[in-house]
PDB file of C-alpha atoms in Angstrom:
ATOM      1  CA  MET A 239     154.109 149.423 121.564  1.00 50.00           C
ATOM      2  CA  ARG A 240     150.826 151.277 121.515  1.00 49.00           C
ATOM      3  CA  THR A 241     151.709 152.790 118.156  1.00 51.00           C
ATOM      4  CA  ARG A 242     152.450 149.352 116.707  1.00 50.00           C
ATOM      5  CA  LYS A 243     149.088 148.019 117.909  1.00 50.00           C
ATOM      6  CA  SER A 244     147.235 150.965 116.357  1.00 51.00           C
ATOM      7  CA  ALA A 245     149.009 150.421 113.072  1.00 50.00           C
ATOM      8  CA  LEU A 246     148.073 146.739 113.163  1.00 46.00           C
ATOM      9  CA  VAL A 247     144.347 147.547 113.712  1.00 47.00           C
ATOM     10  CA  VAL A 248     144.374 149.980 110.776  1.00 46.00           C
ATOM     11  CA  THR A 249     145.954 147.354 108.543  1.00 47.00           C
ATOM     12  CA  MET A 250     143.395 144.703 109.560  1.00 44.00           C
ATOM     13  CA  CYS A 251     140.470 147.071 108.904  1.00 42.00           C
ATOM     14  CA  ALA A 252     141.800 147.956 105.456  1.00 47.00           C
ATOM     15  CA  GLY A 253     142.155 144.308 104.524  1.00 47.00           C
ATOM     16  CA  LEU A 254     138.720 143.288 105.730  1.00 40.00           C
ATOM     17  CA  ALA A 255     136.873 146.242 104.160  1.00 42.00           C
ATOM     18  CA  VAL A 256     136.808 144.528 100.784  1.00 40.00           C
ATOM     19  CA  THR A 257     134.537 141.748 101.957  1.00 38.00           C
ATOM     20  CA  LEU A 258     133.174 142.779 105.331  1.00 38.00           C
ATOM     21  CA  THR A 259     131.682 145.839 106.950  1.00 41.00           C
ATOM     22  CA  ALA A 260     134.550 148.182 107.729  1.00 40.00           C
ATOM     23  CA  CYS A 261     135.647 148.559 111.372  1.00 43.00           C
ATOM     24  CA  GLY A 262     133.609 151.361 112.888  1.00 41.00           C
ATOM     25  CA  GLY A 263     132.230 152.473 109.466  1.00 43.00           C
ATOM     26  CA  GLU A 264     129.390 151.759 107.038  1.00 48.00           C
ATOM     27  CA  GLY A 265     131.394 149.938 104.373  1.00 54.00           C
ATOM     28  CA  GLY A 266     129.662 147.592 101.940  1.00 65.00           C
ATOM     29  CA  LYS A 267     128.521 148.338  98.421  1.00 80.00           C
ATOM     30  CA  ASP A 268     127.187 151.774  97.601  1.00 84.00           C
ATOM     31  CA  PRO A 269     123.486 151.206  96.680  1.00 83.00           C
ATOM     32  CA  ASP A 270     123.630 154.217  94.337  1.00 86.00           C
ATOM     33  CA  ALA A 271     126.710 153.102  92.444  1.00 90.00           C
ATOM     34  CA  GLY A 272     125.952 153.061  88.725  1.00 90.00           C
ATOM     35  CA  THR A 273     122.503 154.605  89.115  1.00 94.00           C
ATOM     36  CA  ASN A 274     121.046 157.952  88.019  1.00 95.00           C
ATOM     37  CA  GLY A 275     121.406 159.205  91.590  1.00 95.00           C
ATOM     38  CA  VAL A 276     117.746 159.878  92.368  1.00 96.00           C
ATOM     39  CA  GLY A 277     117.865 157.330  95.171  1.00 96.00           C
ATOM     40  CA  LYS A 278     119.838 159.872  97.224  1.00 95.00           C
ATOM     41  CA  LEU A 279     117.077 162.484  96.948  1.00 97.00           C
ATOM     42  CA  PRO A 280     114.207 163.106  99.380  1.00 97.00           C
ATOM     43  CA  ALA A 281     111.162 160.982  98.530  1.00 97.00           C
ATOM     44  CA  ALA A 282     109.022 163.961  97.482  1.00 96.00           C
ATOM     45  CA  LYS A 283     111.762 165.061  95.092  1.00 97.00           C
ATOM     46  CA  ILE A 284     111.947 161.578  93.558  1.00 97.00           C
ATOM     47  CA  GLU A 285     108.213 161.623  92.879  1.00 97.00           C
ATOM     48  CA  SER A 286     108.441 165.131  91.426  1.00 96.00           C
ATOM     49  CA  LYS A 287     111.251 164.167  89.075  1.00 97.00           C
ATOM     50  CA  ALA A 288     109.391 161.045  87.958  1.00 97.00           C
ATOM     51  CA  ARG A 289     106.282 163.056  87.111  1.00 97.00           C
ATOM     52  CA  THR A 290     108.354 165.668  85.277  1.00 97.00           C
ATOM     53  CA  VAL A 291     110.150 163.204  83.004  1.00 97.00           C
ATOM     54  CA  ALA A 292     106.891 161.335  82.393  1.00 97.00           C
ATOM     55  CA  ALA A 293     105.185 164.527  81.256  1.00 96.00           C
ATOM     56  CA  SER A 294     108.052 165.303  78.870  1.00 96.00           C
ATOM     57  CA  ALA A 295     108.118 161.827  77.266  1.00 97.00           C
ATOM     58  CA  SER A 296     106.920 161.531  73.681  1.00 97.00           C
ATOM     59  CA  ALA A 297     105.307 158.112  74.131  1.00 98.00           C
ATOM     60  CA  VAL A 298     104.476 155.437  76.723  1.00 98.00           C
ATOM     61  CA  ARG A 299     102.681 152.120  77.112  1.00 98.00           C
ATOM     62  CA  LEU A 300     100.235 151.673  80.015  1.00 97.00           C
ATOM     63  CA  SER A 301      98.923 148.253  81.001  1.00 97.00           C
ATOM     64  CA  GLY A 302      97.138 146.810  84.003  1.00 97.00           C
ATOM     65  CA  ASN A 303      93.958 147.349  85.999  1.00 96.00           C
ATOM     66  CA  LEU A 304      92.242 150.621  86.786  1.00 93.00           C
ATOM     67  CA  VAL A 305      89.298 151.009  89.179  1.00 93.00           C
ATOM     68  CA  THR A 306      87.238 154.138  88.801  1.00 87.00           C
ATOM     69  CA  LYS A 307      83.721 154.945  89.998  1.00 85.00           C
ATOM     70  CA  GLY A 308      83.296 151.362  91.179  1.00 86.00           C
ATOM     71  CA  ARG A 309      84.140 149.896  87.795  1.00 89.00           C
ATOM     72  CA  THR A 310      87.279 147.921  86.908  1.00 94.00           C
ATOM     73  CA  TYR A 311      88.988 148.405  83.570  1.00 94.00           C
ATOM     74  CA  THR A 312      91.805 146.281  82.192  1.00 96.00           C
ATOM     75  CA  LEU A 313      93.786 148.256  79.667  1.00 96.00           C
ATOM     76  CA  ASP A 314      96.772 147.934  77.397  1.00 98.00           C
ATOM     77  CA  MET A 315      97.287 151.264  75.658  1.00 98.00           C
ATOM     78  CA  ARG A 316     100.104 152.841  73.676  1.00 98.00           C
ATOM     79  CA  LEU A 317      99.965 156.604  73.850  1.00 98.00           C
ATOM     80  CA  LYS A 318     101.757 159.578  72.396  1.00 97.00           C
ATOM     81  CA  GLU A 319     101.136 163.183  71.508  1.00 93.00           C
ATOM     82  CA  GLY A 320      98.190 163.334  69.155  1.00 92.00           C
ATOM     83  CA  GLY A 321      96.547 160.034  69.960  1.00 97.00           C
ATOM     84  CA  GLY A 322      96.737 156.460  71.124  1.00 97.00           C
ATOM     85  CA  THR A 323      95.724 152.891  70.395  1.00 97.00           C
ATOM     86  CA  GLY A 324      95.052 149.753  72.375  1.00 97.00           C
ATOM     87  CA  GLN A 325      92.515 147.533  74.093  1.00 96.00           C
ATOM     88  CA  VAL A 326      90.183 148.041  77.053  1.00 94.00           C
ATOM     89  CA  SER A 327      88.079 145.425  78.872  1.00 93.00           C
ATOM     90  CA  THR A 328      85.363 145.893  81.476  1.00 89.00           C
ATOM     91  CA  LYS A 329      82.506 143.736  82.789  1.00 84.00           C
ATOM     92  CA  GLY A 330      83.194 140.971  80.296  1.00 81.00           C
ATOM     93  CA  SER A 331      83.288 143.326  77.300  1.00 85.00           C
ATOM     94  CA  THR A 332      86.416 144.068  75.285  1.00 90.00           C
ATOM     95  CA  PHE A 333      86.866 146.788  72.706  1.00 92.00           C
ATOM     96  CA  GLU A 334      89.698 148.473  70.837  1.00 95.00           C
ATOM     97  CA  LEU A 335      90.252 152.208  70.733  1.00 96.00           C
ATOM     98  CA  LEU A 336      92.146 154.263  68.189  1.00 97.00           C
ATOM     99  CA  ARG A 337      92.462 158.023  68.274  1.00 97.00           C
ATOM    100  CA  VAL A 338      94.239 160.001  65.594  1.00 97.00           C
ATOM    101  CA  GLY A 339      94.107 163.677  66.426  1.00 96.00           C
ATOM    102  CA  LYS A 340      90.479 164.442  67.298  1.00 95.00           C
ATOM    103  CA  ASP A 341      89.120 161.411  65.437  1.00 95.00           C
ATOM    104  CA  LEU A 342      88.185 158.552  67.748  1.00 95.00           C
ATOM    105  CA  TYR A 343      87.411 155.041  66.513  1.00 95.00           C
ATOM    106  CA  LEU A 344      85.944 152.086  68.418  1.00 92.00           C
ATOM    107  CA  LYS A 345      86.147 148.483  67.272  1.00 92.00           C
ATOM    108  CA  ALA A 346      84.498 145.447  68.881  1.00 86.00           C
ATOM    109  CA  ASP A 347      82.900 142.139  67.968  1.00 75.00           C
ATOM    110  CA  ALA A 348      79.201 141.469  67.377  1.00 68.00           C
ATOM    111  CA  GLY A 349      78.723 140.207  70.928  1.00 69.00           C
ATOM    112  CA  PHE A 350      79.846 143.531  72.319  1.00 74.00           C
ATOM    113  CA  TRP A 351      77.462 145.514  70.147  1.00 72.00           C
ATOM    114  CA  ALA A 352      74.539 143.158  70.818  1.00 69.00           C
ATOM    115  CA  HIS A 353      75.152 143.496  74.562  1.00 65.00           C
ATOM    116  CA  GLN A 354      75.417 147.268  74.445  1.00 61.00           C
ATOM    117  CA  GLY A 355      72.435 147.574  72.167  1.00 56.00           C
ATOM    118  CA  GLY A 356      70.374 145.416  74.487  1.00 47.00           C
ATOM    119  CA  LYS A 357      71.076 147.803  77.352  1.00 46.00           C
ATOM    120  CA  SER A 358      70.434 150.988  75.447  1.00 45.00           C
ATOM    121  CA  GLY A 359      67.746 149.892  73.064  1.00 44.00           C
ATOM    122  CA  GLN A 360      69.994 150.636  70.052  1.00 49.00           C
ATOM    123  CA  ALA A 361      71.531 148.309  67.518  1.00 48.00           C
ATOM    124  CA  GLY A 362      70.690 145.265  69.593  1.00 49.00           C
ATOM    125  CA  SER A 363      69.474 143.131  66.714  1.00 49.00           C
ATOM    126  CA  GLY A 364      71.674 140.428  65.338  1.00 53.00           C
ATOM    127  CA  ASP A 365      71.818 142.008  61.883  1.00 57.00           C
ATOM    128  CA  ALA A 366      72.865 145.415  63.185  1.00 58.00           C
ATOM    129  CA  ALA A 367      75.406 143.941  65.570  1.00 61.00           C
ATOM    130  CA  HIS A 368      76.981 141.785  62.846  1.00 64.00           C
ATOM    131  CA  LYS A 369      77.329 144.793  60.578  1.00 67.00           C
ATOM    132  CA  LEU A 370      79.490 146.387  63.296  1.00 72.00           C
ATOM    133  CA  ASP A 371      81.444 143.192  63.997  1.00 68.00           C
ATOM    134  CA  ASP A 372      85.195 143.952  63.914  1.00 70.00           C
ATOM    135  CA  LYS A 373      84.587 147.215  62.089  1.00 82.00           C
ATOM    136  CA  TYR A 374      85.834 150.587  63.214  1.00 90.00           C
ATOM    137  CA  VAL A 375      83.056 152.888  64.264  1.00 91.00           C
ATOM    138  CA  LYS A 376      83.876 156.576  64.299  1.00 91.00           C
ATOM    139  CA  VAL A 377      82.591 158.044  67.555  1.00 90.00           C
ATOM    140  CA  PRO A 378      80.918 161.434  66.983  1.00 90.00           C
ATOM    141  CA  SER A 379      82.602 164.177  68.990  1.00 88.00           C
ATOM    142  CA  GLY A 380      79.216 165.215  70.351  1.00 87.00           C
ATOM    143  CA  ASP A 381      78.381 161.746  71.635  1.00 86.00           C
ATOM    144  CA  PRO A 382      78.312 161.283  75.438  1.00 86.00           C
ATOM    145  CA  SER A 383      80.770 158.393  75.109  1.00 87.00           C
ATOM    146  CA  TYR A 384      83.334 160.470  73.211  1.00 90.00           C
ATOM    147  CA  ARG A 385      84.816 162.296  76.198  1.00 89.00           C
ATOM    148  CA  ARG A 386      84.939 159.188  78.393  1.00 88.00           C
ATOM    149  CA  LEU A 387      86.532 156.976  75.766  1.00 92.00           C
ATOM    150  CA  THR A 388      88.946 159.667  74.601  1.00 94.00           C
ATOM    151  CA  GLY A 389      90.388 159.749  78.110  1.00 93.00           C
ATOM    152  CA  PHE A 390      91.822 156.252  77.572  1.00 94.00           C
ATOM    153  CA  THR A 391      93.757 157.527  74.552  1.00 97.00           C
ATOM    154  CA  ASP A 392      95.098 160.788  75.993  1.00 96.00           C
ATOM    155  CA  LYS A 393      98.632 160.538  77.412  1.00 97.00           C
ATOM    156  CA  LYS A 394      98.451 163.760  79.382  1.00 95.00           C
ATOM    157  CA  VAL A 395      95.032 163.054  80.872  1.00 94.00           C
ATOM    158  CA  LEU A 396      95.976 159.534  81.967  1.00 93.00           C
ATOM    159  CA  LEU A 397      99.384 160.406  83.394  1.00 95.00           C
ATOM    160  CA  ASP A 398      98.124 163.497  85.218  1.00 93.00           C
ATOM    161  CA  GLY A 399      95.281 161.519  86.712  1.00 90.00           C
ATOM    162  CA  LEU A 400      97.249 158.413  87.657  1.00 92.00           C
ATOM    163  CA  LEU A 401     100.676 159.440  88.902  1.00 93.00           C
ATOM    164  CA  GLY A 402      99.771 161.544  91.943  1.00 88.00           C
ATOM    165  CA  LEU A 403     100.332 160.029  95.398  1.00 93.00           C
ATOM    166  CA  HIS A 404      98.250 161.026  98.437  1.00 94.00           C
ATOM    167  CA  GLY A 405      99.500 161.981 101.885  1.00 94.00           C
ATOM    168  CA  GLU A 406     103.058 162.386 103.127  1.00 95.00           C
ATOM    169  CA  ILE A 407     105.543 160.929 100.664  1.00 96.00           C
ATOM    170  CA  THR A 408     108.260 158.659 102.014  1.00 96.00           C
ATOM    171  CA  ALA A 409     110.962 156.450 100.524  1.00 95.00           C
ATOM    172  CA  GLY A 410     110.400 152.694 100.394  1.00 95.00           C
ATOM    173  CA  ASP A 411     112.518 149.723  99.368  1.00 95.00           C
ATOM    174  CA  ARG A 412     114.772 149.356  96.387  1.00 96.00           C
ATOM    175  CA  GLY A 413     113.902 146.632  93.958  1.00 95.00           C
ATOM    176  CA  GLU A 414     113.923 145.589  90.329  1.00 96.00           C
ATOM    177  CA  LEU A 415     111.350 145.536  87.535  1.00 95.00           C
ATOM    178  CA  SER A 416     112.066 143.732  84.264  1.00 93.00           C
ATOM    179  CA  GLY A 417     115.762 143.894  85.001  1.00 95.00           C
ATOM    180  CA  VAL A 418     115.757 147.619  85.838  1.00 96.00           C
ATOM    181  CA  ARG A 419     116.796 148.760  89.298  1.00 97.00           C
ATOM    182  CA  THR A 420     114.096 150.838  91.032  1.00 98.00           C
ATOM    183  CA  ILE A 421     113.269 152.726  94.189  1.00 98.00           C
ATOM    184  CA  ARG A 422     109.756 152.895  95.616  1.00 97.00           C
ATOM    185  CA  VAL A 423     108.127 156.027  96.968  1.00 97.00           C
ATOM    186  CA  LEU A 424     105.027 155.731  99.132  1.00 97.00           C
ATOM    187  CA  GLY A 425     102.075 158.017  99.737  1.00 96.00           C
ATOM    188  CA  GLY A 426     100.528 158.131 103.197  1.00 93.00           C
ATOM    189  CA  GLU A 427     101.160 155.761 106.075  1.00 87.00           C
ATOM    190  CA  GLY A 428     102.260 152.359 104.839  1.00 81.00           C
ATOM    191  CA  GLY A 429     101.574 153.304 101.239  1.00 84.00           C
ATOM    192  CA  GLU A 430      97.820 153.752 101.736  1.00 91.00           C
ATOM    193  CA  GLY A 431      98.073 156.776  99.448  1.00 94.00           C
ATOM    194  CA  GLY A 432      99.591 154.701  96.656  1.00 95.00           C
ATOM    195  CA  SER A 433     103.130 153.826  95.615  1.00 96.00           C
ATOM    196  CA  LEU A 434     105.357 154.480  92.659  1.00 97.00           C
ATOM    197  CA  ASP A 435     108.383 152.469  91.516  1.00 98.00           C
ATOM    198  CA  VAL A 436     110.883 154.809  89.861  1.00 98.00           C
ATOM    199  CA  SER A 437     113.776 153.754  87.635  1.00 98.00           C
ATOM    200  CA  LEU A 438     117.283 154.120  89.036  1.00 98.00           C
ATOM    201  CA  GLU A 439     118.731 153.638  85.559  1.00 97.00           C
ATOM    202  CA  GLY A 440     118.743 156.263  82.839  1.00 97.00           C
ATOM    203  CA  ARG A 441     116.045 158.866  83.284  1.00 97.00           C
ATOM    204  CA  PRO A 442     113.903 158.356  86.414  1.00 98.00           C
ATOM    205  CA  TYR A 443     110.735 157.201  84.667  1.00 98.00           C
ATOM    206  CA  PRO A 444     107.902 155.740  86.742  1.00 98.00           C
ATOM    207  CA  LEU A 445     107.667 152.028  85.943  1.00 98.00           C
ATOM    208  CA  ARG A 446     104.892 150.761  88.209  1.00 98.00           C
ATOM    209  CA  LEU A 447     102.017 152.469  90.000  1.00 97.00           C
ATOM    210  CA  GLN A 448      99.879 151.100  92.830  1.00 96.00           C
ATOM    211  CA  ARG A 449      96.948 153.491  93.100  1.00 95.00           C
ATOM    212  CA  ALA A 450      95.661 154.722  96.437  1.00 92.00           C
ATOM    213  CA  GLY A 451      92.794 152.725  97.961  1.00 88.00           C
ATOM    214  CA  ARG A 452      93.736 149.600  95.991  1.00 87.00           C
ATOM    215  CA  ALA A 453      92.290 151.223  92.894  1.00 93.00           C
ATOM    216  CA  GLY A 454      94.468 149.333  90.460  1.00 94.00           C
ATOM    217  CA  VAL A 455      98.037 148.545  89.456  1.00 97.00           C
ATOM    218  CA  ILE A 456      99.506 150.030  86.281  1.00 97.00           C
ATOM    219  CA  ARG A 457     102.774 149.211  84.540  1.00 98.00           C
ATOM    220  CA  LEU A 458     104.429 151.939  82.495  1.00 98.00           C
ATOM    221  CA  ALA A 459     106.900 150.933  79.779  1.00 98.00           C
ATOM    222  CA  ASP A 460     108.275 151.772  76.329  1.00 97.00           C
ATOM    223  CA  TRP A 461     108.982 155.372  77.303  1.00 98.00           C
ATOM    224  CA  ASN A 462     109.747 157.465  74.186  1.00 97.00           C
ATOM    225  CA  LYS A 463     109.311 154.409  71.945  1.00 97.00           C
ATOM    226  CA  ASP A 464     107.501 155.719  68.877  1.00 96.00           C
ATOM    227  CA  PHE A 465     104.811 153.808  67.002  1.00 96.00           C
ATOM    228  CA  LYS A 466     102.656 154.399  63.948  1.00 94.00           C
ATOM    229  CA  LEU A 467      99.315 156.037  64.475  1.00 95.00           C
ATOM    230  CA  THR A 468      97.171 156.177  61.316  1.00 94.00           C
ATOM    231  CA  ALA A 469      93.440 156.286  60.680  1.00 93.00           C
ATOM    232  CA  PRO A 470      91.871 153.025  59.466  1.00 92.00           C
ATOM    233  CA  ASP A 471      91.020 152.543  55.804  1.00 89.00           C
ATOM    234  CA  LYS A 472      87.624 153.889  54.881  1.00 85.00           C
ATOM    235  CA  ASP A 473      86.558 150.393  53.853  1.00 80.00           C
ATOM    236  CA  HIS A 474      86.938 149.309  57.481  1.00 80.00           C
ATOM    237  CA  VAL A 475      84.986 152.218  58.977  1.00 86.00           C
ATOM    238  CA  LEU A 476      81.224 152.284  59.424  1.00 79.00           C
ATOM    239  CA  ASP A 477      79.074 155.264  60.252  1.00 69.00           C
ATOM    240  CA  TYR A 478      77.029 154.309  63.284  1.00 62.00           C
ATOM    241  CA  GLY A 479      74.532 156.991  62.353  1.00 55.00           C
ATOM    242  CA  ARG A 480      73.257 157.488  65.901  1.00 50.00           C
ATOM    243  CA  GLN A 481      74.699 157.709  69.350  1.00 45.00           C
ATOM    244  CA  ILE A 482      77.114 155.035  70.496  1.00 51.00           C
ATOM    245  CA  PRO A 483      75.483 152.863  73.200  1.00 52.00           C
ATOM    246  CA  ALA A 484      76.407 154.097  76.649  1.00 47.00           C
ATOM    247  CA  GLY A 485      77.909 150.816  77.837  1.00 48.00           C
ATOM    248  CA  PRO A 486      81.746 151.154  77.327  1.00 52.00           C
TER     249      PRO A 486
END
């Protein structure tokens, strides 16, 4: 009789396991089914893998807000080895950047140049500003602005500087970004050291970064998606002739 009852319990558990939590077991759907498997790894290993695949990628698109030295930048940049292109905004000013190899170009409207010239005492007149309106200006490599602006167009510099989390790294919730399943890793207690959403599909690329100290949120997309990167026509390039105003 006891044997018959045991057999009956086993049969009931087997039948219910399809739709309910199994009797005495975990049951349910495997959260890692159909994923790349990184969700099973320790949190620190997930972050390490995400940084590794990001560093090896040939191209990426970064967009969002970045706070550095008390200043907020809104950027939308496409980057790859050898250069980058896109738009940056800060304090009401917007400008475009294009870097091809070591050559860096800046393009903005007359209002931008008039504003920057007014602060620096250079090119602030209407005539000078209009000459630069929507023209590419080649930034001299020796100009103080060159190094700062180049940083926005350098894939390695940006990724190395952005992707690090601070404090003890722990695993957070699973979620979804633009239809892609993700897992979040957190830095510090409660994510105070930043957070990183890592793809659970394909290669474990980082897809969203919340910087430590609420210093901005960056989306990362178009991994390995190539794009053309060519210098502007000479007819669209003006020689500034002196230092670029220090405003950008």
